[in-house]
């Protein structure tokens, strides 16, 4: 046994070398995919803002996007939830058409004036491209699971410019309360390479203002951070549940899928006309930047929730995370009116904490906050992300995410189930005959 321990590094080295090469390739594919996405979204956004009349055609854009998916993309309609399910229970290689379909669908959403993000698109592009390696290397279940997790990391890091957050995101997002470290090295390599490739290809991520003065942690500052985190988490839960509810209503009431985004497009277009501004559609980057520099309307976060939940719930393509950044930053900006923390700091805290609460990824969101807003804000960011995670409950934007371990030791939930099964009112106890370990680890051969 002692000899085996001495030889452990010799056994590990070939595997690490193999995954270094594979993850490097995954990172390159992720970076190229995110570059194409970011460049196309920049063009779509600029063109829309220069030709605002196109927003009136949002119903047509919605129908076109819905028809394309109905005709060519039924296997990939589940989007990010399909990715998570394949990691939990690897079955079929993700169809290659996921990448061009989600890219086209997201561009249509932004071109015509829907409110959506880009993270979901980047993850789907990166992971569907990475899964091509499954055929080349004849991966079995465990290796394929790690490959897909590396794809998630590469996509996340390259689209946001946050390699550390991207690394942990893929490990943390699969199951609440459980992190599987066997994919740590491949995820780290894919995240770093993906980020660097995007930068090398000429894309630059938005630089957000750091808080000019970060106060020392006092009792009042700690209480303010906890209150802010609780509000961020509650808002994250509202966003997730509202989006799922709208999606359920559209699917229940409208049987023909292409009509769902078409009708949703009518409502969104009318809402844009009614409010008289385009600040609540698209990515909303200018408003996010403004949240760090000036006092905004206190209802901006609520308007973005409504526009985004309706856009995504109706079936338009795009991610949820950038709108969550918008919601969190503007909410933090509004909370600066009543809490004893400066607006730029609260905007940064909300930026990552609402995302962390909605995705149930407090560690990844904390790292993202430090990468984007500096280490000096780290304590306040961590408090906000952790408290938001706790206050968002067992809800989230990814239905296929599982309960690996309940958030509260004093309130048991049924572990090993997806968030879909937890969406019913009330909590279920552990002792129902379902083994949590079997449920979480059934991806293993």
Short mmCIF file of C-alpha atoms in Angstrom, two decimals:
data_model
loop_
_atom_site.label_atom_id
_atom_site.label_comp_id
_atom_site.label_asym_id
_atom_site.label_seq_id
_atom_site.Cartn_x
_atom_site.Cartn_y
_atom_site.Cartn_z
CA UNK A 1 0.00 0.00 0.00
CA UNK A 2 2.86 2.42 0.83
CA UNK A 3 4.50 1.69 -2.53
CA UNK A 4 1.21 2.46 -4.25
CA UNK A 5 1.09 5.82 -2.52
CA UNK A 6 4.60 6.61 -3.67
CA UNK A 7 3.54 5.79 -7.23
CA UNK A 8 0.35 7.87 -7.07
CA UNK A 9 1.91 10.87 -8.80
CA UNK A 10 3.24 8.63 -11.57
CA UNK A 11 -0.26 7.27 -12.10
CA UNK A 12 -1.85 10.72 -12.04
CA UNK A 13 0.63 12.42 -14.38
CA UNK A 14 -0.53 10.76 -17.64
CA UNK A 15 -4.15 11.55 -16.81
CA UNK A 16 -3.34 15.18 -16.03
CA UNK A 17 -1.40 15.43 -19.27
CA UNK A 18 -4.32 14.01 -21.19
CA UNK A 19 -6.78 16.41 -19.62
CA UNK A 20 -4.43 19.35 -20.06
CA UNK A 21 -4.54 18.81 -23.82
CA UNK A 22 -8.27 18.11 -23.93
CA UNK A 23 -9.15 21.06 -21.73
CA UNK A 24 -6.90 23.30 -23.79
CA UNK A 25 -8.90 22.34 -26.88
CA UNK A 26 -12.18 22.88 -25.02
CA UNK A 27 -10.99 26.32 -23.98
CA UNK A 28 -10.10 27.23 -27.56
CA UNK A 29 -13.52 26.11 -28.80
CA UNK A 30 -15.20 28.01 -25.97
CA UNK A 31 -13.26 31.18 -26.69
CA UNK A 32 -14.03 31.07 -30.40
CA UNK A 33 -17.71 30.44 -29.69
CA UNK A 34 -17.95 33.28 -27.18
CA UNK A 35 -16.13 35.63 -29.54
CA UNK A 36 -18.66 34.93 -32.26
CA UNK A 37 -21.49 35.44 -29.77
CA UNK A 38 -20.16 38.70 -28.31
CA UNK A 39 -19.38 40.17 -31.72
CA UNK A 40 -22.80 39.28 -33.13
CA UNK A 41 -24.60 40.63 -30.06
CA UNK A 42 -22.67 43.88 -30.28
CA UNK A 43 -23.74 44.27 -33.90
CA UNK A 44 -27.37 43.30 -33.16
CA UNK A 45 -27.59 45.76 -30.26
CA UNK A 46 -26.02 48.64 -32.19
CA UNK A 47 -28.25 48.04 -35.21
CA UNK A 48 -31.41 47.88 -33.08
CA UNK A 49 -30.58 51.07 -31.21
CA UNK A 50 -30.00 52.82 -34.56
CA UNK A 51 -33.24 51.47 -36.06
CA UNK A 52 -35.73 51.40 -33.20
CA UNK A 53 -38.61 50.70 -35.55
CA UNK A 54 -37.49 47.07 -35.62
CA UNK A 55 -38.86 46.59 -32.10
CA UNK A 56 -42.34 46.69 -33.66
CA UNK A 57 -41.34 43.50 -35.49
CA UNK A 58 -40.47 41.66 -32.27
CA UNK A 59 -43.50 39.35 -32.67
CA UNK A 60 -42.23 38.39 -36.13
CA UNK A 61 -38.75 37.77 -34.72
CA UNK A 62 -40.26 35.65 -31.97
CA UNK A 63 -42.26 33.57 -34.42
CA UNK A 64 -39.22 33.07 -36.62
CA UNK A 65 -37.08 31.98 -33.67
CA UNK A 66 -39.81 29.68 -32.38
CA UNK A 67 -40.40 28.15 -35.80
CA UNK A 68 -36.70 27.46 -36.35
CA UNK A 69 -36.49 25.62 -33.04
CA UNK A 70 -39.79 23.82 -33.64
CA UNK A 71 -38.61 22.68 -37.07
CA UNK A 72 -34.93 21.96 -36.46
CA UNK A 73 -34.17 22.10 -32.75
CA UNK A 74 -36.67 20.12 -30.68
CA UNK A 75 -33.85 17.95 -29.30
CA UNK A 76 -32.01 21.00 -27.97
CA UNK A 77 -35.00 23.08 -26.89
CA UNK A 78 -34.24 22.46 -23.19
CA UNK A 79 -31.02 24.49 -23.50
CA UNK A 80 -28.98 24.69 -20.30
CA UNK A 81 -31.21 22.15 -18.59
CA UNK A 82 -30.26 19.64 -21.27
CA UNK A 83 -26.59 20.27 -20.47
CA UNK A 84 -27.10 19.70 -16.75
CA UNK A 85 -29.13 16.54 -17.37
CA UNK A 86 -26.41 15.15 -19.62
CA UNK A 87 -23.82 15.78 -16.92
CA UNK A 88 -25.99 14.10 -14.28
CA UNK A 89 -26.97 11.20 -16.54
CA UNK A 90 -24.79 11.05 -19.68
CA UNK A 91 -26.80 9.45 -22.47
CA UNK A 92 -26.65 11.04 -25.92
CA UNK A 93 -24.06 13.33 -27.43
CA UNK A 94 -25.38 16.88 -27.52
CA UNK A 95 -26.45 17.64 -31.11
CA UNK A 96 -24.06 19.97 -32.91
CA UNK A 97 -26.97 22.07 -34.15
CA UNK A 98 -27.39 23.42 -30.62
CA UNK A 99 -24.52 25.88 -31.22
CA UNK A 100 -25.76 27.61 -34.40
CA UNK A 101 -29.40 27.46 -33.33
CA UNK A 102 -28.89 29.10 -29.95
CA UNK A 103 -26.55 31.69 -31.49
CA UNK A 104 -29.13 32.57 -34.13
CA UNK A 105 -31.99 32.54 -31.64
CA UNK A 106 -30.16 34.82 -29.21
CA UNK A 107 -29.20 37.24 -31.97
CA UNK A 108 -32.84 37.40 -33.09
CA UNK A 109 -33.93 38.14 -29.53
CA UNK A 110 -31.53 41.05 -29.20
CA UNK A 111 -31.94 42.35 -32.74
CA UNK A 112 -35.71 42.69 -32.42
CA UNK A 113 -35.72 43.99 -28.84
CA UNK A 114 -36.22 41.18 -26.34
CA UNK A 115 -34.72 41.31 -22.86
CA UNK A 116 -32.26 38.47 -22.38
CA UNK A 117 -28.65 37.69 -21.65
CA UNK A 118 -25.80 35.73 -23.19
CA UNK A 119 -24.52 33.27 -20.57
CA UNK A 120 -26.93 30.49 -21.54
CA UNK A 121 -25.95 30.86 -25.16
CA UNK A 122 -22.23 30.76 -24.38
CA UNK A 123 -22.62 27.63 -22.26
CA UNK A 124 -24.61 25.84 -24.95
CA UNK A 125 -22.18 26.79 -27.72
CA UNK A 126 -19.11 25.76 -25.72
CA UNK A 127 -20.54 22.50 -24.44
CA UNK A 128 -22.04 21.35 -27.73
CA UNK A 129 -18.71 22.01 -29.45
CA UNK A 130 -16.75 20.31 -26.67
CA UNK A 131 -18.93 17.21 -26.89
CA UNK A 132 -17.53 16.57 -30.39
CA UNK A 133 -14.45 15.27 -28.56
CA UNK A 134 -16.53 12.45 -27.11
CA UNK A 135 -16.58 10.75 -30.48
CA UNK A 136 -12.90 11.34 -31.12
CA UNK A 137 -11.71 9.98 -27.77
CA UNK A 138 -14.57 7.49 -27.24
CA UNK A 139 -15.28 8.83 -23.78
CA UNK A 140 -17.32 6.79 -21.35
CA UNK A 141 -19.72 8.28 -18.82
CA UNK A 142 -17.29 9.63 -16.23
CA UNK A 143 -14.86 11.19 -18.70
CA UNK A 144 -17.70 12.67 -20.72
CA UNK A 145 -19.19 14.24 -17.61
CA UNK A 146 -15.86 15.95 -16.90
CA UNK A 147 -15.60 17.06 -20.53
CA UNK A 148 -19.03 18.72 -20.36
CA UNK A 149 -18.19 20.42 -17.08
CA UNK A 150 -15.03 21.83 -18.66
CA UNK A 151 -17.22 23.13 -21.49
CA UNK A 152 -19.43 24.94 -19.00
CA UNK A 153 -16.39 26.55 -17.39
CA UNK A 154 -14.88 27.57 -20.70
CA UNK A 155 -18.13 29.11 -21.91
CA UNK A 156 -18.80 31.01 -18.68
CA UNK A 157 -15.27 32.34 -18.29
CA UNK A 158 -14.86 33.40 -21.90
CA UNK A 159 -18.15 35.29 -22.14
CA UNK A 160 -17.69 37.22 -18.88
CA UNK A 161 -13.90 37.41 -18.56
CA UNK A 162 -13.89 35.70 -15.16
CA UNK A 163 -11.78 32.51 -15.26
CA UNK A 164 -11.86 31.80 -11.52
CA UNK A 165 -15.64 32.16 -11.31
CA UNK A 166 -15.98 30.11 -14.49
CA UNK A 167 -13.92 27.31 -12.98
CA UNK A 168 -16.07 27.00 -9.88
CA UNK A 169 -19.37 27.64 -11.65
CA UNK A 170 -19.38 24.28 -13.43
CA UNK A 171 -18.53 22.45 -10.20
CA UNK A 172 -21.10 24.30 -8.11
CA UNK A 173 -24.10 24.64 -10.43
CA UNK A 174 -24.85 20.93 -10.81
CA UNK A 175 -26.17 20.27 -7.33
CA UNK A 176 -26.92 22.63 -4.48
CA UNK A 177 -24.55 21.98 -1.58
CA UNK A 178 -22.21 19.57 -3.42
CA UNK A 179 -19.05 20.26 -5.37
CA UNK A 180 -17.35 17.47 -7.30
CA UNK A 181 -13.63 18.17 -7.41
CA UNK A 182 -12.70 15.55 -9.99
CA UNK A 183 -13.37 18.11 -12.76
CA UNK A 184 -11.46 20.93 -11.05
CA UNK A 185 -8.28 20.79 -13.13
CA UNK A 186 -9.98 20.44 -16.56
CA UNK A 187 -12.44 23.20 -15.66
CA UNK A 188 -9.64 25.54 -14.57
CA UNK A 189 -7.63 24.99 -17.75
CA UNK A 190 -10.68 25.39 -20.01
CA UNK A 191 -11.73 28.57 -18.19
CA UNK A 192 -8.28 30.20 -18.41
CA UNK A 193 -7.75 29.27 -22.05
CA UNK A 194 -11.30 30.27 -23.05
CA UNK A 195 -10.87 33.68 -21.47
CA UNK A 196 -7.48 34.27 -23.09
CA UNK A 197 -8.68 33.18 -26.54
CA UNK A 198 -11.56 35.65 -26.40
CA UNK A 199 -9.15 38.47 -25.51
CA UNK A 200 -6.65 37.41 -28.16
CA UNK A 201 -9.38 37.57 -30.79
CA UNK A 202 -9.97 41.22 -29.98
CA UNK A 203 -13.04 41.11 -27.73
CA UNK A 204 -12.93 43.19 -24.56
CA UNK A 205 -15.23 42.78 -21.58
CA UNK A 206 -16.97 45.67 -19.90
CA UNK A 207 -14.93 47.27 -17.12
CA UNK A 208 -17.04 48.21 -14.12
CA UNK A 209 -16.16 50.88 -11.61
CA UNK A 210 -14.64 49.70 -8.35
CA UNK A 211 -16.01 51.25 -5.20
CA UNK A 212 -13.67 54.25 -4.61
CA UNK A 213 -13.93 53.79 -0.85
CA UNK A 214 -14.67 50.45 0.82
CA UNK A 215 -15.63 50.99 4.46
CA UNK A 216 -14.19 48.87 7.22
CA UNK A 217 -16.43 46.10 8.49
CA UNK A 218 -18.38 47.63 11.35
CA UNK A 219 -21.49 46.30 13.08
CA UNK A 220 -23.66 48.65 11.04
CA UNK A 221 -21.87 47.72 7.82
CA UNK A 222 -22.26 44.01 8.57
CA UNK A 223 -25.97 44.42 9.28
CA UNK A 224 -26.41 46.45 6.09
CA UNK A 225 -24.64 43.77 4.04
CA UNK A 226 -26.83 41.03 5.53
CA UNK A 227 -30.01 43.00 4.87
CA UNK A 228 -28.89 43.67 1.32
CA UNK A 229 -28.07 39.98 0.80
CA UNK A 230 -31.50 38.96 2.08
CA UNK A 231 -33.18 41.34 -0.36
CA UNK A 232 -30.97 40.20 -3.23
CA UNK A 233 -31.83 36.56 -2.53
CA UNK A 234 -35.55 37.22 -2.28
CA UNK A 235 -35.50 39.10 -5.58
CA UNK A 236 -33.50 36.26 -7.19
CA UNK A 237 -36.16 33.78 -6.06
CA UNK A 238 -38.95 36.01 -7.41
CA UNK A 239 -37.21 36.26 -10.78
CA UNK A 240 -36.69 32.49 -11.08
CA UNK A 241 -40.21 31.58 -10.03
CA UNK A 242 -41.82 34.27 -12.17
CA UNK A 243 -39.90 33.19 -15.28
CA UNK A 244 -40.85 29.54 -14.74
CA UNK A 245 -44.47 30.49 -14.08
CA UNK A 246 -44.76 32.54 -17.25
CA UNK A 247 -43.17 29.71 -19.23
CA UNK A 248 -45.70 27.27 -17.76
CA UNK A 249 -48.62 29.53 -18.64
CA UNK A 250 -47.47 30.02 -22.22
CA UNK A 251 -46.96 26.27 -22.72
CA UNK A 252 -50.30 25.48 -21.14
CA UNK A 253 -52.32 28.05 -23.06
CA UNK A 254 -50.57 28.04 -26.45
CA UNK A 255 -50.12 24.62 -28.03
CA UNK A 256 -48.19 25.70 -31.14
CA UNK A 257 -44.64 26.55 -29.95
CA UNK A 258 -43.77 29.30 -32.49
CA UNK A 259 -46.81 31.30 -31.37
CA UNK A 260 -45.52 31.57 -27.80
CA UNK A 261 -42.63 33.97 -28.49
CA UNK A 262 -44.75 35.69 -31.13
CA UNK A 263 -47.45 36.56 -28.60
CA UNK A 264 -44.84 37.34 -25.98
CA UNK A 265 -43.20 39.64 -28.51
CA UNK A 266 -46.44 41.57 -28.92
CA UNK A 267 -46.62 42.17 -25.18
CA UNK A 268 -42.95 43.17 -24.86
CA UNK A 269 -43.10 45.51 -27.86
CA UNK A 270 -46.21 47.20 -26.49
CA UNK A 271 -44.53 47.53 -23.10
CA UNK A 272 -41.48 49.18 -24.66
CA UNK A 273 -43.79 51.66 -26.42
CA UNK A 274 -45.71 52.28 -23.18
CA UNK A 275 -42.64 53.04 -21.04
CA UNK A 276 -41.01 55.07 -23.81
CA UNK A 277 -37.47 53.76 -23.34
CA UNK A 278 -35.30 50.87 -24.49
CA UNK A 279 -33.27 50.71 -21.26
CA UNK A 280 -35.10 47.56 -20.11
CA UNK A 281 -34.49 45.44 -23.21
CA UNK A 282 -31.38 43.77 -24.56
CA UNK A 283 -28.38 43.22 -22.30
CA UNK A 284 -28.73 46.59 -20.58
CA UNK A 285 -24.97 47.12 -20.20
CA UNK A 286 -25.17 50.96 -20.23
CA UNK A 287 -27.63 50.92 -17.33
CA UNK A 288 -25.47 48.45 -15.41
CA UNK A 289 -22.50 50.79 -15.82
CA UNK A 290 -24.64 53.76 -14.73
CA UNK A 291 -25.58 51.91 -11.53
CA UNK A 292 -21.99 52.36 -10.34
CA UNK A 293 -21.78 56.04 -11.22
CA UNK A 294 -25.11 57.78 -10.64
CA UNK A 295 -28.38 57.40 -8.76
CA UNK A 296 -30.96 55.56 -10.86
CA UNK A 297 -34.71 55.20 -10.62
CA UNK A 298 -35.50 52.83 -7.72
CA UNK A 299 -37.87 50.77 -9.88
CA UNK A 300 -35.39 49.93 -12.67
CA UNK A 301 -34.70 46.47 -11.20
CA UNK A 302 -38.41 45.61 -11.10
CA UNK A 303 -38.94 46.69 -14.70
CA UNK A 304 -36.01 44.53 -15.83
CA UNK A 305 -37.46 41.55 -13.97
CA UNK A 306 -40.77 41.97 -15.79
CA UNK A 307 -39.27 42.42 -19.25
CA UNK A 308 -36.82 39.53 -18.89
CA UNK A 309 -39.23 37.06 -17.28
CA UNK A 310 -41.72 37.71 -20.05
CA UNK A 311 -39.13 37.48 -22.82
CA UNK A 312 -37.59 34.22 -21.63
CA UNK A 313 -40.83 32.75 -20.32
CA UNK A 314 -42.45 33.25 -23.72
CA UNK A 315 -39.72 31.21 -25.36
CA UNK A 316 -37.17 33.69 -26.70
CA UNK A 317 -33.57 32.49 -26.60
CA UNK A 318 -30.79 33.99 -24.50
CA UNK A 319 -29.39 33.74 -21.02
CA UNK A 320 -30.58 34.92 -17.65
CA UNK A 321 -27.32 35.98 -16.05
CA UNK A 322 -26.67 39.39 -17.60
CA UNK A 323 -30.24 40.50 -16.81
CA UNK A 324 -29.58 39.28 -13.26
CA UNK A 325 -26.48 41.49 -13.21
CA UNK A 326 -28.70 44.39 -14.27
CA UNK A 327 -31.32 43.58 -11.66
CA UNK A 328 -28.73 43.24 -8.91
CA UNK A 329 -26.73 46.34 -9.78
CA UNK A 330 -29.79 48.60 -10.06
CA UNK A 331 -31.30 47.10 -6.91
CA UNK A 332 -28.05 47.71 -5.03
CA UNK A 333 -28.06 51.25 -6.36
CA UNK A 334 -31.57 51.75 -4.99
CA UNK A 335 -30.68 50.21 -1.61
CA UNK A 336 -27.91 52.77 -1.18
CA UNK A 337 -30.69 55.24 -0.34
CA UNK A 338 -31.54 53.34 2.86
CA UNK A 339 -28.47 51.27 3.81
CA UNK A 340 -25.20 52.42 5.35
CA UNK A 341 -23.01 51.38 2.42
CA UNK A 342 -21.90 53.38 -0.66
CA UNK A 343 -23.79 52.96 -3.93
CA UNK A 344 -20.87 51.60 -6.02
CA UNK A 345 -20.21 48.91 -3.42
CA UNK A 346 -23.88 47.93 -3.15
CA UNK A 347 -24.19 47.88 -6.94
CA UNK A 348 -21.26 45.46 -7.14
CA UNK A 349 -22.65 43.34 -4.32
CA UNK A 350 -26.04 43.14 -6.02
CA UNK A 351 -24.46 42.49 -9.42
CA UNK A 352 -23.09 39.13 -8.29
CA UNK A 353 -25.37 38.29 -5.35
CA UNK A 354 -28.64 38.22 -7.29
CA UNK A 355 -26.97 35.96 -9.84
CA UNK A 356 -25.55 33.79 -7.05
CA UNK A 357 -28.95 33.45 -5.43
CA UNK A 358 -30.75 32.64 -8.68
CA UNK A 359 -28.12 30.12 -9.82
CA UNK A 360 -27.41 28.78 -6.31
CA UNK A 361 -23.68 29.37 -6.80
CA UNK A 362 -22.45 31.48 -3.86
CA UNK A 363 -18.77 30.60 -4.23
CA UNK A 364 -18.61 31.25 -7.97
CA UNK A 365 -20.48 34.53 -7.58
CA UNK A 366 -18.15 35.64 -4.78
CA UNK A 367 -15.11 34.92 -6.94
CA UNK A 368 -16.73 36.76 -9.82
CA UNK A 369 -17.27 39.78 -7.59
CA UNK A 370 -13.63 39.78 -6.56
CA UNK A 371 -12.45 39.40 -10.16
CA UNK A 372 -14.66 42.25 -11.37
CA UNK A 373 -14.65 44.66 -8.42
CA UNK A 374 -11.43 43.98 -6.57
CA UNK A 375 -10.30 42.10 -3.51
CA UNK A 376 -10.90 45.09 -1.24
CA UNK A 377 -14.66 44.60 -1.67
CA UNK A 378 -14.41 40.85 -1.12
CA UNK A 379 -15.80 40.63 2.42
CA UNK A 380 -18.96 42.58 1.62
CA UNK A 381 -19.40 40.69 -1.65
CA UNK A 382 -19.05 37.34 0.13
CA UNK A 383 -21.62 38.29 2.78
CA UNK A 384 -24.11 39.40 0.13
CA UNK A 385 -23.61 36.27 -2.01
CA UNK A 386 -23.92 33.81 0.88
CA UNK A 387 -26.98 35.48 2.40
CA UNK A 388 -28.58 35.79 -1.04
CA UNK A 389 -27.99 32.07 -1.60
CA UNK A 390 -29.75 31.29 1.68
CA UNK A 391 -32.68 33.61 1.05
CA UNK A 392 -33.34 32.43 -2.50
CA UNK A 393 -34.59 29.16 -1.05
CA UNK A 394 -34.65 25.92 -2.99
CA UNK A 395 -35.53 27.66 -6.23
CA UNK A 396 -33.39 28.66 -9.17
CA UNK A 397 -33.15 29.50 -12.84
CA UNK A 398 -31.98 25.99 -13.81
CA UNK A 399 -34.72 23.41 -13.38
CA UNK A 400 -32.30 20.50 -13.89
CA UNK A 401 -30.15 21.63 -10.97
CA UNK A 402 -30.38 19.10 -8.14
CA UNK A 403 -30.53 19.24 -4.39
CA UNK A 404 -27.22 17.77 -3.32
CA UNK A 405 -27.57 18.97 0.25
CA UNK A 406 -30.25 21.17 1.74
CA UNK A 407 -29.37 24.79 2.44
CA UNK A 408 -30.56 24.64 6.04
CA UNK A 409 -29.79 21.87 8.50
CA UNK A 410 -32.96 22.69 10.45
CA UNK A 411 -35.32 22.43 7.44
CA UNK A 412 -34.94 19.12 5.59
CA UNK A 413 -35.64 18.78 1.88
CA UNK A 414 -35.71 15.78 -0.39
CA UNK A 415 -32.12 15.49 -1.57
CA UNK A 416 -31.11 14.16 -4.96
CA UNK A 417 -34.12 15.62 -6.76
CA UNK A 418 -34.13 18.35 -9.38
CA UNK A 419 -35.46 21.82 -8.59
CA UNK A 420 -38.53 21.01 -10.66
CA UNK A 421 -39.67 18.51 -8.05
CA UNK A 422 -38.95 21.02 -5.29
CA UNK A 423 -41.13 23.69 -6.88
CA UNK A 424 -44.24 22.30 -5.22
CA UNK A 425 -45.31 24.02 -2.02
CA UNK A 426 -43.79 22.70 1.17
CA UNK A 427 -40.67 20.72 1.88
CA UNK A 428 -40.23 16.97 1.82
CA UNK A 429 -38.22 14.98 4.31
CA UNK A 430 -35.22 12.86 3.47
CA UNK A 431 -36.53 9.48 4.54
CA UNK A 432 -38.69 8.59 1.55
CA UNK A 433 -36.64 5.71 0.22
CA UNK A 434 -34.62 7.77 -2.27
CA UNK A 435 -30.90 7.63 -1.75
CA UNK A 436 -29.34 11.07 -2.18
CA UNK A 437 -25.98 9.61 -3.12
CA UNK A 438 -27.50 7.40 -5.80
CA UNK A 439 -29.42 10.31 -7.22
CA UNK A 440 -26.43 12.62 -7.36
CA UNK A 441 -23.90 10.04 -8.50
CA UNK A 442 -25.93 8.07 -11.03
CA UNK A 443 -23.80 9.49 -13.83
CA UNK A 444 -21.06 7.06 -12.95
CA UNK A 445 -20.77 3.83 -14.92
#
